[in-house]
Amino acid sequence: QLQESGPGLVKPSETLSLTCTVSGGSVSSHYWSWIRQTPGKGLEWIAYIHQNGDTNSNPSLKSRLSISVDTSKNQFSLKLSSMTAADTAVYYCVLGSTGEFGPWGQGILVTVSS
Amino acid sequence: EIVLTQSPGTLSLSPGERAILSCRASQSVSSSFFAWYQQKPGQAPRLLIYGASTRATDFPDRFSGSGSGTDFTLTISRLEPEDFAVYYCQQYGGSPYTFGQGTKLEIK
């Protein structure tokens, strides 16, 4: 199981920090991704990471993005800087790197507003 | 970036009917790297089909996928009430890995 945690509200220009806690398995054993969903743009793959250091991210977000794995806590995290209203979305953490994504976390709604 | 265009945007059918959902890619995608997801209201998407035609274990055999190159199809042979949902296609043949905008399958 995967569970996202983080703030539901972020101010414009601030940095979003989200964490995904993995239960029932080891975060070290797999690739993990972040995917977001907005009414306007639909589903958007953000990035993937593996504990071995292999990562890849969407070029549209790469300059604002940081992802990491914490094996001691069995978690992986996302940081997205310079948030704008366009970043308002449901953010999902997901098992997988490029496709065949699943299972998914329940998602966390992040709203960017002052 | 590979753009995926799904059609129709909304499909209105009755239980028992056959549903055919289409997804067209802006450039050729290996069928090995093509997937479909089902999403119900308030839930995360669920992997339905991968490798263009391999059904995930959770789903019955009334769901089937086909296609190659730039044209892919999801077919639901005989709709059950629980099949009414939004369906998304996804390509993972090239980064960034992209999704279609979705087809909403609604009860007529």
GROMACS .gro file of C-alpha atoms in nm, chain B:
model
  108
  115GLU     CA    1   0.654   1.432  -2.656
  116ILE     CA    2   0.405   1.173  -2.779
  117VAL     CA    3   0.051   1.309  -2.768
  118LEU     CA    4  -0.229   1.060  -2.721
  119THR     CA    5  -0.577   1.152  -2.844
  120GLN     CA    6  -0.870   0.948  -2.721
  121SER     CA    7  -1.206   0.921  -2.889
  122PRO     CA    8  -1.482   0.964  -2.827
  123GLY     CA    9  -1.462   1.198  -2.531
  124THR     CA   10  -1.784   1.052  -2.394
  125LEU     CA   11  -1.949   0.725  -2.488
  126SER     CA   12  -2.308   0.661  -2.384
  127LEU     CA   13  -2.410   0.297  -2.389
  128SER     CA   14  -2.638   0.056  -2.210
  129PRO     CA   15  -2.540  -0.247  -2.004
  130GLY     CA   16  -2.495  -0.547  -2.228
  131GLU     CA   17  -2.370  -0.341  -2.523
  132ARG     CA   18  -2.019  -0.347  -2.666
  133ALA     CA   19  -1.789  -0.053  -2.608
  134ILE     CA   20  -1.503   0.039  -2.838
  135LEU     CA   21  -1.264   0.309  -2.718
  136SER     CA   22  -0.986   0.447  -2.936
  137CYS     CA   23  -0.652   0.606  -2.872
  138ARG     CA   24  -0.434   0.756  -3.142
  139ALA     CA   25  -0.069   0.846  -3.089
  140SER     CA   26   0.108   1.138  -3.255
  141GLN     CA   27   0.393   0.902  -3.344
  142SER     CA   28   0.441   0.529  -3.350
  143VAL     CA   29   0.453   0.351  -3.015
  144SER     CA   30   0.575  -0.002  -2.961
  145SER     CA   31   0.279  -0.214  -2.861
  146SER     CA   32   0.495  -0.348  -2.579
  147PHE     CA   33   0.473  -0.009  -2.415
  148PHE     CA   34   0.106   0.078  -2.429
  149ALA     CA   35  -0.145   0.062  -2.144
  150TRP     CA   36  -0.503   0.135  -2.048
  151TYR     CA   37  -0.632   0.242  -1.706
  152GLN     CA   38  -0.978   0.255  -1.553
  153GLN     CA   39  -1.074   0.529  -1.311
  154LYS     CA   40  -1.393   0.548  -1.109
  155PRO     CA   41  -1.511   0.863  -0.928
  156GLY     CA   42  -1.309   0.941  -0.618
  157GLN     CA   43  -1.059   0.664  -0.688
  158ALA     CA   44  -0.712   0.643  -0.833
  159PRO     CA   45  -0.669   0.493  -1.178
  160ARG     CA   46  -0.618   0.117  -1.198
  161LEU     CA   47  -0.404  -0.061  -1.453
  162LEU     CA   48  -0.633  -0.248  -1.688
  163ILE     CA   49  -0.426  -0.347  -1.994
  164TYR     CA   50  -0.051  -0.342  -2.053
  165GLY     CA   51   0.161  -0.437  -2.349
  166ALA     CA   52  -0.138  -0.322  -2.555
  167SER     CA   53  -0.326  -0.649  -2.507
  168THR     CA   54  -0.236  -0.815  -2.176
  169ARG     CA   55  -0.513  -0.784  -1.924
  170ALA     CA   56  -0.429  -0.714  -1.560
  171THR     CA   57  -0.530  -0.994  -1.324
  172ASP     CA   58  -0.806  -0.794  -1.155
  173PHE     CA   59  -1.012  -0.759  -1.470
  174PRO     CA   60  -1.243  -1.007  -1.645
  175ASP     CA   61  -1.198  -1.127  -1.999
  176ARG     CA   62  -1.472  -0.904  -2.139
  177PHE     CA   63  -1.196  -0.640  -2.150
  178SER     CA   64  -0.952  -0.665  -2.438
  179GLY     CA   65  -0.691  -0.441  -2.593
  180SER     CA   66  -0.546  -0.434  -2.940
  181GLY     CA   67  -0.355  -0.216  -3.178
  182SER     CA   68  -0.012  -0.121  -3.298
  183GLY     CA   69   0.181   0.174  -3.431
  184THR     CA   70  -0.034   0.479  -3.375
  185ASP     CA   71  -0.379   0.325  -3.329
  186PHE     CA   72  -0.492   0.135  -3.022
  187THR     CA   73  -0.831   0.010  -2.911
  188LEU     CA   74  -0.991  -0.098  -2.586
  189THR     CA   75  -1.297  -0.317  -2.628
  190ILE     CA   76  -1.544  -0.413  -2.359
  191SER     CA   77  -1.746  -0.694  -2.508
  192ARG     CA   78  -2.056  -0.678  -2.293
  193LEU     CA   79  -2.088  -0.387  -2.052
  194GLU     CA   80  -2.162  -0.451  -1.688
  195PRO     CA   81  -2.283  -0.172  -1.455
  196GLU     CA   82  -1.943  -0.160  -1.282
  197ASP     CA   83  -1.765  -0.087  -1.614
  198PHE     CA   84  -1.899   0.268  -1.640
  199ALA     CA   85  -1.596   0.480  -1.563
  200VAL     CA   86  -1.328   0.691  -1.729
  201TYR     CA   87  -1.064   0.510  -1.932
  202TYR     CA   88  -0.719   0.645  -2.008
  203CYS     CA   89  -0.456   0.524  -2.250
  204GLN     CA   90  -0.086   0.565  -2.179
  205GLN     CA   91   0.235   0.518  -2.372
  206TYR     CA   92   0.563   0.430  -2.209
  207GLY     CA   93   0.775   0.387  -2.516
  208GLY     CA   94   0.935   0.725  -2.485
  209SER     CA   95   0.989   0.982  -2.214
  210PRO     CA   96   0.799   1.176  -2.103
  211TYR     CA   97   0.545   0.897  -2.052
  212THR     CA   98   0.211   1.041  -2.151
  213PHE     CA   99  -0.157   0.977  -2.104
  214GLY     CA  100  -0.459   1.041  -2.318
  215GLN     CA  101  -0.723   1.285  -2.198
  216GLY     CA  102  -0.967   1.006  -2.120
  217THR     CA  103  -1.294   0.863  -2.248
  218LYS     CA  104  -1.588   0.877  -2.013
  219LEU     CA  105  -1.807   0.571  -2.050
  220GLU     CA  106  -2.152   0.659  -1.919
  221ILE     CA  107  -2.480   0.476  -1.884
  222LYS     CA  108  -2.729   0.565  -2.154
   0.00000   0.00000   0.00000
